PDB file of C-alpha atoms in Angstrom:
ATOM      1  CA  UNK D   1     -26.727  10.035  -5.569  1.00 90.00           C
ATOM      2  CA  UNK D   2     -28.708   9.118  -2.273  1.00 94.00           C
ATOM      3  CA  UNK D   3     -26.467   8.468   0.636  1.00 97.00           C
ATOM      4  CA  UNK D   4     -27.278   6.409   3.926  1.00 96.00           C
ATOM      5  CA  UNK D   5     -25.073   6.414   6.980  1.00 97.00           C
ATOM      6  CA  UNK D   6     -25.027   3.957   9.660  1.00 97.00           C
ATOM      7  CA  UNK D   7     -22.930   2.278  12.427  1.00 98.00           C
ATOM      8  CA  UNK D   8     -23.113   4.882  15.083  1.00 97.00           C
ATOM      9  CA  UNK D   9     -23.651   4.334  18.775  1.00 97.00           C
ATOM     10  CA  UNK D  10     -22.414   4.641  22.087  1.00 98.00           C
ATOM     11  CA  UNK D  11     -18.915   3.757  22.854  1.00 98.00           C
ATOM     12  CA  UNK D  12     -16.514   4.394  25.702  1.00 98.00           C
ATOM     13  CA  UNK D  13     -13.180   6.657  25.510  1.00 98.00           C
ATOM     14  CA  UNK D  14     -10.448   4.590  23.570  1.00 98.00           C
ATOM     15  CA  UNK D  15     -13.040   2.298  21.935  1.00 98.00           C
ATOM     16  CA  UNK D  16     -13.779   1.562  18.398  1.00 98.00           C
ATOM     17  CA  UNK D  17     -16.587   2.088  15.854  1.00 98.00           C
ATOM     18  CA  UNK D  18     -16.850   1.552  12.084  1.00 98.00           C
ATOM     19  CA  UNK D  19     -19.464   3.697  10.174  1.00 98.00           C
ATOM     20  CA  UNK D  20     -20.631   2.666   6.688  1.00 98.00           C
ATOM     21  CA  UNK D  21     -22.114   4.647   4.075  1.00 98.00           C
ATOM     22  CA  UNK D  22     -24.199   3.063   1.667  1.00 97.00           C
ATOM     23  CA  UNK D  23     -24.877   4.878  -1.750  1.00 96.00           C
ATOM     24  CA  UNK D  24     -27.698   4.601  -4.424  1.00 93.00           C
ATOM     25  CA  UNK D  25     -27.019   4.688  -8.093  1.00 79.00           C
ATOM     26  CA  UNK D  26     -24.532   3.174 -10.611  1.00 75.00           C
ATOM     27  CA  UNK D  27     -21.982   6.097 -10.685  1.00 90.00           C
ATOM     28  CA  UNK D  28     -20.526   5.967  -7.196  1.00 93.00           C
ATOM     29  CA  UNK D  29     -17.116   5.342  -8.307  1.00 93.00           C
ATOM     30  CA  UNK D  30     -17.292   8.675  -9.937  1.00 94.00           C
ATOM     31  CA  UNK D  31     -17.714  10.711  -6.578  1.00 96.00           C
ATOM     32  CA  UNK D  32     -15.239  11.954  -3.988  1.00 97.00           C
ATOM     33  CA  UNK D  33     -16.316  10.838  -0.634  1.00 97.00           C
ATOM     34  CA  UNK D  34     -15.862  12.471   2.376  1.00 98.00           C
ATOM     35  CA  UNK D  35     -17.175  12.201   6.241  1.00 98.00           C
ATOM     36  CA  UNK D  36     -17.854  15.058   8.218  1.00 98.00           C
ATOM     37  CA  UNK D  37     -19.382  15.675  11.878  1.00 98.00           C
ATOM     38  CA  UNK D  38     -21.275  18.213  13.702  1.00 98.00           C
ATOM     39  CA  UNK D  39     -21.044  18.467  17.506  1.00 96.00           C
ATOM     40  CA  UNK D  40     -23.937  20.133  19.430  1.00 92.00           C
ATOM     41  CA  UNK D  41     -23.441  23.966  19.217  1.00 94.00           C
ATOM     42  CA  UNK D  42     -20.578  23.521  16.685  1.00 96.00           C
ATOM     43  CA  UNK D  43     -20.196  23.914  12.864  1.00 96.00           C
ATOM     44  CA  UNK D  44     -19.748  21.153  10.903  1.00 97.00           C
ATOM     45  CA  UNK D  45     -16.236  20.164  10.301  1.00 97.00           C
ATOM     46  CA  UNK D  46     -14.131  17.987   7.866  1.00 98.00           C
ATOM     47  CA  UNK D  47     -13.197  14.625   9.063  1.00 98.00           C
ATOM     48  CA  UNK D  48     -11.715  12.734   6.000  1.00 98.00           C
ATOM     49  CA  UNK D  49     -12.199  12.205   2.238  1.00 98.00           C
ATOM     50  CA  UNK D  50     -10.980   9.712  -0.397  1.00 97.00           C
ATOM     51  CA  UNK D  51     -10.587   9.827  -3.956  1.00 96.00           C
ATOM     52  CA  UNK D  52     -12.905   8.009  -6.419  1.00 95.00           C
ATOM     53  CA  UNK D  53     -10.290   5.111  -6.795  1.00 93.00           C
ATOM     54  CA  UNK D  54      -9.601   5.051  -3.193  1.00 93.00           C
ATOM     55  CA  UNK D  55      -5.926   5.862  -4.159  1.00 93.00           C
ATOM     56  CA  UNK D  56      -5.790   9.175  -2.087  1.00 95.00           C
ATOM     57  CA  UNK D  57      -7.133  10.256   1.413  1.00 97.00           C
ATOM     58  CA  UNK D  58      -7.276  13.304   3.381  1.00 97.00           C
ATOM     59  CA  UNK D  59      -7.623  13.783   7.090  1.00 98.00           C
ATOM     60  CA  UNK D  60      -8.309  16.264   9.695  1.00 98.00           C
ATOM     61  CA  UNK D  61      -5.613  16.716  11.841  1.00 98.00           C
ATOM     62  CA  UNK D  62      -7.535  15.910  14.884  1.00 97.00           C
ATOM     63  CA  UNK D  63      -8.552  12.376  13.510  1.00 98.00           C
ATOM     64  CA  UNK D  64      -5.116  11.813  11.659  1.00 98.00           C
ATOM     65  CA  UNK D  65      -3.550   8.246  12.907  1.00 97.00           C
ATOM     66  CA  UNK D  66      -6.721   7.414  14.744  1.00 98.00           C
ATOM     67  CA  UNK D  67      -9.479   7.071  11.766  1.00 98.00           C
ATOM     68  CA  UNK D  68      -9.130   5.489   8.316  1.00 98.00           C
ATOM     69  CA  UNK D  69     -11.501   6.263   5.481  1.00 98.00           C
ATOM     70  CA  UNK D  70     -11.912   3.636   2.941  1.00 98.00           C
ATOM     71  CA  UNK D  71     -14.432   2.752  -0.003  1.00 97.00           C
ATOM     72  CA  UNK D  72     -15.628  -0.409  -1.879  1.00 97.00           C
ATOM     73  CA  UNK D  73     -16.977   0.728  -5.196  1.00 95.00           C
ATOM     74  CA  UNK D  74     -18.237  -2.599  -6.083  1.00 94.00           C
ATOM     75  CA  UNK D  75     -20.542  -2.406  -2.955  1.00 95.00           C
ATOM     76  CA  UNK D  76     -21.431   1.318  -3.483  1.00 96.00           C
ATOM     77  CA  UNK D  77     -19.787   1.881  -0.123  1.00 97.00           C
ATOM     78  CA  UNK D  78     -17.484   4.278   1.983  1.00 98.00           C
ATOM     79  CA  UNK D  79     -16.283   3.249   5.546  1.00 98.00           C
ATOM     80  CA  UNK D  80     -14.703   5.227   8.326  1.00 98.00           C
ATOM     81  CA  UNK D  81     -13.082   3.184  10.946  1.00 98.00           C
ATOM     82  CA  UNK D  82     -12.617   5.079  14.177  1.00 98.00           C
ATOM     83  CA  UNK D  83     -10.123   3.920  16.822  1.00 98.00           C
ATOM     84  CA  UNK D  84      -9.056   5.308  19.960  1.00 98.00           C
ATOM     85  CA  UNK D  85     -12.089   7.480  20.241  1.00 98.00           C
ATOM     86  CA  UNK D  86     -12.057  10.491  22.504  1.00 98.00           C
ATOM     87  CA  UNK D  87     -14.724  12.560  24.178  1.00 97.00           C
ATOM     88  CA  UNK D  88     -14.344  15.242  21.681  1.00 97.00           C
ATOM     89  CA  UNK D  89     -15.432  12.946  18.795  1.00 98.00           C
ATOM     90  CA  UNK D  90     -18.821  12.819  19.921  1.00 98.00           C
ATOM     91  CA  UNK D  91     -20.786  14.239  17.185  1.00 98.00           C
ATOM     92  CA  UNK D  92     -23.306  13.342  14.422  1.00 98.00           C
ATOM     93  CA  UNK D  93     -21.324  12.022  11.542  1.00 98.00           C
ATOM     94  CA  UNK D  94     -22.438  12.612   7.848  1.00 98.00           C
ATOM     95  CA  UNK D  95     -21.133  11.299   4.634  1.00 98.00           C
ATOM     96  CA  UNK D  96     -21.014  13.286   1.502  1.00 98.00           C
ATOM     97  CA  UNK D  97     -20.240  13.040  -2.267  1.00 97.00           C
ATOM     98  CA  UNK D  98     -18.848  15.443  -4.747  1.00 95.00           C
ATOM     99  CA  UNK D  99     -17.799  15.315  -8.409  1.00 91.00           C
ATOM    100  CA  UNK D 100     -14.387  16.867  -8.420  1.00 85.00           C
ATOM    101  CA  UNK D 101     -11.189  15.277  -9.165  1.00 83.00           C
ATOM    102  CA  UNK D 102      -9.515  15.448  -5.862  1.00 87.00           C
ATOM    103  CA  UNK D 103     -10.436  15.194  -2.369  1.00 89.00           C
ATOM    104  CA  UNK D 104     -11.352  18.362  -0.231  1.00 92.00           C
ATOM    105  CA  UNK D 105     -11.964  19.545   3.036  1.00 94.00           C
ATOM    106  CA  UNK D 106     -14.503  22.138   2.005  1.00 94.00           C
ATOM    107  CA  UNK D 107     -18.177  21.223   2.665  1.00 94.00           C
ATOM    108  CA  UNK D 108     -19.558  23.673   0.103  1.00 94.00           C
ATOM    109  CA  UNK D 109     -17.920  21.339  -2.615  1.00 94.00           C
ATOM    110  CA  UNK D 110     -19.963  18.105  -1.703  1.00 96.00           C
ATOM    111  CA  UNK D 111     -23.307  18.195  -3.509  1.00 94.00           C
ATOM    112  CA  UNK D 112     -24.883  15.039  -1.689  1.00 95.00           C
ATOM    113  CA  UNK D 113     -25.174  14.348   1.801  1.00 97.00           C
ATOM    114  CA  UNK D 114     -26.523  11.548   3.950  1.00 95.00           C
ATOM    115  CA  UNK D 115     -28.809  11.935   6.903  1.00 94.00           C
ATOM    116  CA  UNK D 116     -26.081  11.479   9.661  1.00 95.00           C
ATOM    117  CA  UNK D 117     -25.431   8.748  12.464  1.00 98.00           C
ATOM    118  CA  UNK D 118     -24.947   9.746  16.025  1.00 98.00           C
ATOM    119  CA  UNK D 119     -21.537   8.702  17.709  1.00 98.00           C
ATOM    120  CA  UNK D 120     -21.357   9.309  21.421  1.00 98.00           C
ATOM    121  CA  UNK D 121     -18.070   8.717  23.169  1.00 98.00           C
ATOM    122  CA  UNK D 122     -18.445   8.176  26.939  1.00 97.00           C
ATOM    123  CA  UNK D 123     -15.683   8.413  29.603  1.00 94.00           C
TER     124      UNK D 123
END
């Protein structure tokens, strides 16, 4: 599967952005989807994941209550709604896909990665 993330940009602290990830192929619904991010000088970190049906989600503590992951299997897309953005949310955001049965925070479990989209939160 090929992944294309979009929707990043510059936003003021407290604002919102919605990231999208478009997937190619006819088997999108068989993948657990995740979002990760990497800030300059830091390691890539887990943000959120969603199971194949969308029935279960997983969030990093740092974004819980502010970010929402969702998917539309008919459109081969996964989304990340980001509200109440903070300066520390500034990073390149990546979508990823993996074939296990449950959502996972472990980047190594993800087999496919998009190219990333930059999110910059300003004060």
